Coordinates of C-alpha atoms in Angstrom, one line a residue:
X42 CA -3.2 69.3 -31.9
X43 CA -6.3 68.8 -34.1
X44 CA -8.6 65.9 -33.3
X45 CA -11.2 63.9 -35.1
X46 CA -14.1 61.8 -33.9
X47 CA -13.6 58.0 -33.9
X48 CA -16.1 55.2 -33.5
X49 CA -14.6 51.7 -33.1
X50 CA -17.4 49.1 -33.1
X51 CA -16.9 45.4 -32.6
X52 CA -19.6 42.9 -33.5
X53 CA -20.5 42.5 -29.8
X54 CA -19.9 46.0 -28.4
X55 CA -18.9 49.6 -28.8
X56 CA -15.2 49.4 -28.2
X57 CA -14.3 53.1 -28.2
X58 CA -16.0 56.3 -29.2
X59 CA -14.5 59.7 -28.7
X60 CA -12.0 62.3 -29.8
X61 CA -8.8 61.0 -31.3
X62 CA -5.4 62.6 -32.2
X63 CA -4.1 59.7 -34.3
X64 CA -5.3 56.3 -35.4
X65 CA -3.3 53.5 -37.1
X66 CA -5.3 50.6 -38.7
X67 CA -4.0 47.4 -40.2
X68 CA -5.5 47.3 -43.8
X69 CA -5.1 45.1 -46.8
X70 CA -2.6 47.7 -48.1
X71 CA -0.5 47.7 -44.9
X72 CA -0.9 50.0 -41.9
X73 CA -2.9 53.1 -42.6
X74 CA -2.3 56.2 -40.4
X75 CA -5.1 58.7 -39.9
X76 CA -4.9 62.2 -38.5
X77 CA -7.4 65.0 -38.3
X78 CA -8.9 66.1 -41.7
X79 CA -7.8 62.9 -43.5
X80 CA -9.1 62.6 -47.0
X81 CA -12.2 60.4 -47.4
X82 CA -11.5 56.7 -47.8
X83 CA -13.0 53.2 -47.3
X84 CA -10.6 50.3 -46.7
X85 CA -10.7 46.7 -45.6
X86 CA -9.4 46.1 -42.1
X87 CA -7.2 43.0 -41.6
X88 CA -6.3 41.0 -38.5
X89 CA -3.7 43.1 -36.7
X90 CA -2.9 45.8 -34.2
X91 CA -5.0 48.9 -34.1
X92 CA -3.4 51.9 -32.3
X93 CA -5.1 55.1 -31.3
X94 CA -4.3 58.1 -29.1
X95 CA -6.9 60.3 -27.4
X96 CA -6.1 63.9 -26.7
X97 CA -3.6 64.1 -23.8
X98 CA -3.5 60.3 -23.5
X99 CA -0.9 57.6 -24.4
X100 CA -1.1 55.4 -27.5
X101 CA -3.4 52.5 -26.8
X102 CA -3.4 49.1 -28.5
X103 CA -6.1 46.7 -29.6
X104 CA -6.1 43.3 -31.3
X105 CA -8.6 43.6 -34.1
X106 CA -10.0 41.0 -36.6
X107 CA -11.2 41.7 -40.1
X108 CA -13.7 44.5 -40.9
X109 CA -13.8 47.8 -42.6
X110 CA -12.9 51.5 -42.0
X111 CA -14.6 54.6 -43.4
X112 CA -13.1 58.1 -43.1
X113 CA -15.4 61.1 -44.0
X114 CA -15.8 64.6 -42.7
X115 CA -13.3 64.4 -39.9
X116 CA -15.0 61.2 -38.5
X117 CA -13.7 57.7 -38.6
X118 CA -15.9 54.6 -38.4
X119 CA -14.1 51.3 -37.7
X120 CA -16.3 48.1 -37.9
X121 CA -14.6 44.9 -36.9
X122 CA -15.6 41.4 -35.9
X123 CA -13.6 41.7 -32.6
X124 CA -11.5 44.2 -30.8
X125 CA -9.6 43.5 -27.5
X126 CA -7.3 45.6 -25.3
X127 CA -4.2 43.8 -24.1
X128 CA -5.6 43.4 -20.6
X129 CA -8.7 41.7 -22.0
X130 CA -6.8 39.0 -23.8
X131 CA -6.6 35.6 -22.1
X132 CA -3.1 34.4 -23.0
X133 CA -3.6 30.8 -22.2
X134 CA -6.8 30.6 -24.3
X135 CA -5.0 32.4 -27.2
X136 CA -2.1 29.9 -27.0
X137 CA -4.5 27.0 -27.0
X138 CA -6.4 28.4 -30.0
X139 CA -3.1 28.8 -31.9
X140 CA -2.0 25.2 -31.1
X141 CA -5.4 23.9 -32.2
X142 CA -5.2 25.9 -35.5
X143 CA -1.7 24.7 -36.2
X144 CA -2.9 21.1 -35.7
X145 CA -5.9 21.7 -38.0
X146 CA -3.6 23.0 -40.7
X147 CA -1.5 19.8 -40.6
X148 CA -4.5 17.6 -41.2
X149 CA -6.0 17.0 -44.6
X150 CA -9.0 19.2 -44.7
X151 CA -11.3 20.9 -47.2
X152 CA -10.2 24.2 -48.6
X153 CA -12.8 26.0 -46.4
X154 CA -11.6 24.3 -43.2
X155 CA -8.0 25.1 -44.1
X156 CA -8.9 28.8 -44.6
X157 CA -10.8 28.9 -41.2
X158 CA -7.8 27.3 -39.5
X159 CA -5.5 29.9 -41.1
X160 CA -7.7 32.8 -40.0
X161 CA -8.0 31.3 -36.5
X162 CA -4.2 31.0 -36.2
X163 CA -3.6 34.6 -37.5
X164 CA -6.1 35.9 -34.9
X165 CA -4.6 33.9 -32.0
X166 CA -1.0 35.0 -32.9
X167 CA -2.1 38.6 -33.2
X168 CA -3.8 38.5 -29.8
X169 CA -0.6 37.1 -28.3
X170 CA 1.5 39.8 -30.0
X171 CA -0.8 42.6 -28.7
X172 CA -0.9 41.0 -25.2
X173 CA 2.9 41.0 -25.1
X174 CA 3.2 44.6 -26.4
X175 CA 0.6 45.8 -23.9
X176 CA 2.5 44.3 -21.0
X177 CA 5.7 46.1 -21.9
X178 CA 3.9 49.3 -23.1
X179 CA 3.4 50.5 -26.6

Protein backbone atom coordinates (compact mmCIF):
# COMPACT_ATOMS: atom_id res chain seq x y z
CA UNK A 1 0.00 0.00 0.00
CA UNK A 2 1.29 3.47 -0.89
CA UNK A 3 2.40 5.77 1.90
CA UNK A 4 2.94 9.46 2.41
CA UNK A 5 4.95 11.45 4.93
CA UNK A 6 3.05 13.10 7.78
CA UNK A 7 4.15 15.70 10.30
CA UNK A 8 1.74 16.28 13.20
CA UNK A 9 2.95 19.21 15.27
CA UNK A 10 1.30 20.48 18.45
CA UNK A 11 2.19 23.87 19.89
CA UNK A 12 4.40 22.27 22.54
CA UNK A 13 5.91 19.26 20.74
CA UNK A 14 6.29 17.12 17.67
CA UNK A 15 3.41 14.68 18.11
CA UNK A 16 4.18 12.29 15.23
CA UNK A 17 6.42 12.30 12.19
CA UNK A 18 6.79 9.41 9.81
CA UNK A 19 5.22 7.38 7.05
CA UNK A 20 1.46 7.05 6.98
CA UNK A 21 -1.02 4.89 5.07
CA UNK A 22 -4.15 6.89 5.95
CA UNK A 23 -5.05 9.98 7.92
CA UNK A 24 -8.47 11.30 8.94
CA UNK A 25 -8.69 14.87 10.19
CA UNK A 26 -11.63 16.76 11.71
CA UNK A 27 -12.03 19.89 9.54
CA UNK A 28 -14.54 22.69 9.32
CA UNK A 29 -16.17 20.77 6.43
CA UNK A 30 -16.38 17.47 8.35
CA UNK A 31 -13.89 14.62 8.54
CA UNK A 32 -11.33 14.71 5.73
CA UNK A 33 -9.66 11.45 4.73
CA UNK A 34 -6.19 11.55 3.21
CA UNK A 35 -4.38 8.77 1.35
CA UNK A 36 -1.13 8.73 -0.63
CA UNK A 37 -1.02 11.14 -3.58
CA UNK A 38 -3.93 13.24 -2.27
CA UNK A 39 -4.50 16.44 -4.19
CA UNK A 40 -3.05 19.62 -2.68
CA UNK A 41 -5.22 21.31 -0.06
CA UNK A 42 -5.23 23.55 2.96
CA UNK A 43 -8.01 23.30 5.56
CA UNK A 44 -8.87 24.43 9.06
CA UNK A 45 -8.64 21.67 11.68
CA UNK A 46 -11.41 21.64 14.27
CA UNK A 47 -11.51 20.14 17.76
CA UNK A 48 -12.06 16.42 17.24
CA UNK A 49 -10.50 13.03 16.74
CA UNK A 50 -7.54 12.60 14.43
CA UNK A 51 -6.91 9.04 13.17
CA UNK A 52 -3.80 7.79 11.43
CA UNK A 53 -2.28 4.49 10.45
CA UNK A 54 1.42 3.86 9.98
CA UNK A 55 2.46 1.05 7.58
CA UNK A 56 1.82 -2.31 9.24
CA UNK A 57 0.32 -0.66 12.31
CA UNK A 58 -3.14 -0.27 13.77
CA UNK A 59 -5.24 2.86 13.49
CA UNK A 60 -4.22 5.29 16.22
CA UNK A 61 -6.31 8.06 17.74
CA UNK A 62 -5.56 11.52 19.07
CA UNK A 63 -7.67 14.31 20.52
CA UNK A 64 -6.74 17.47 18.65
CA UNK A 65 -7.67 21.10 19.09
CA UNK A 66 -7.96 23.72 16.34
CA UNK A 67 -5.24 24.33 13.80
CA UNK A 68 -4.60 23.77 10.12
CA UNK A 69 -3.60 21.03 7.67
CA UNK A 70 -1.67 21.35 4.43
CA UNK A 71 -1.35 18.56 1.86
CA UNK A 72 1.24 18.95 -0.90
CA UNK A 73 3.57 16.65 -2.88
CA UNK A 74 2.64 13.49 -0.93
CA UNK A 75 3.39 15.19 2.40
CA UNK A 76 0.93 16.29 5.06
CA UNK A 77 1.61 18.96 7.66
CA UNK A 78 -0.83 19.17 10.58
CA UNK A 79 -0.39 22.11 12.95
CA UNK A 80 -2.66 22.08 16.02
CA UNK A 81 -2.75 23.76 19.41
CA UNK A 82 -2.73 20.38 21.16
CA UNK A 83 -2.68 16.67 20.34
CA UNK A 84 -3.06 13.88 22.90
CA UNK A 85 -3.13 10.10 22.65
CA UNK A 86 -5.84 8.37 24.74
CA UNK A 87 -3.28 7.18 27.32
CA UNK A 88 -2.05 10.76 27.79
CA UNK A 89 -5.49 12.12 28.70
CA UNK A 90 -6.24 12.66 32.38
CA UNK A 91 -9.91 11.70 32.58
CA UNK A 92 -10.49 13.32 35.97
CA UNK A 93 -9.00 16.61 34.80
CA UNK A 94 -11.02 16.54 31.57
CA UNK A 95 -14.26 15.94 33.50
CA UNK A 96 -13.41 18.80 35.87
CA UNK A 97 -12.71 21.12 32.90
CA UNK A 98 -16.01 20.14 31.28
CA UNK A 99 -17.93 20.82 34.52
CA UNK A 100 -16.22 24.21 34.95
CA UNK A 101 -16.96 25.15 31.34
CA UNK A 102 -20.63 24.16 31.72
CA UNK A 103 -20.85 26.32 34.84
CA UNK A 104 -19.23 29.26 33.02
CA UNK A 105 -21.76 28.92 30.20
CA UNK A 106 -24.63 29.24 32.69
CA UNK A 107 -23.30 32.50 34.09
CA UNK A 108 -23.91 35.85 32.45
CA UNK A 109 -20.59 36.58 30.79
CA UNK A 110 -19.21 38.65 27.97
CA UNK A 111 -19.38 37.24 24.47
CA UNK A 112 -15.65 36.49 24.54
CA UNK A 113 -15.88 34.63 27.87
CA UNK A 114 -18.85 32.67 26.51
CA UNK A 115 -16.86 31.65 23.41
CA UNK A 116 -13.87 30.60 25.55
CA UNK A 117 -16.16 28.50 27.75
CA UNK A 118 -17.71 26.86 24.67
CA UNK A 119 -14.26 26.03 23.26
CA UNK A 120 -13.09 24.68 26.62
CA UNK A 121 -16.18 22.49 26.90
CA UNK A 122 -15.76 21.16 23.35
CA UNK A 123 -12.11 20.32 23.99
CA UNK A 124 -12.85 18.59 27.32
CA UNK A 125 -15.70 16.52 25.86
CA UNK A 126 -13.54 15.57 22.88
CA UNK A 127 -10.72 14.45 25.18
CA UNK A 128 -13.17 12.26 27.12
CA UNK A 129 -14.53 10.78 23.86
CA UNK A 130 -11.03 9.94 22.62
CA UNK A 131 -10.06 8.53 26.00
CA UNK A 132 -13.08 6.20 26.02
CA UNK A 133 -12.45 5.04 22.43
CA UNK A 134 -8.77 4.47 23.17
CA UNK A 135 -9.60 2.22 26.12
CA UNK A 136 -11.90 0.00 24.04
CA UNK A 137 -9.79 0.23 20.89
CA UNK A 138 -10.45 2.13 17.69
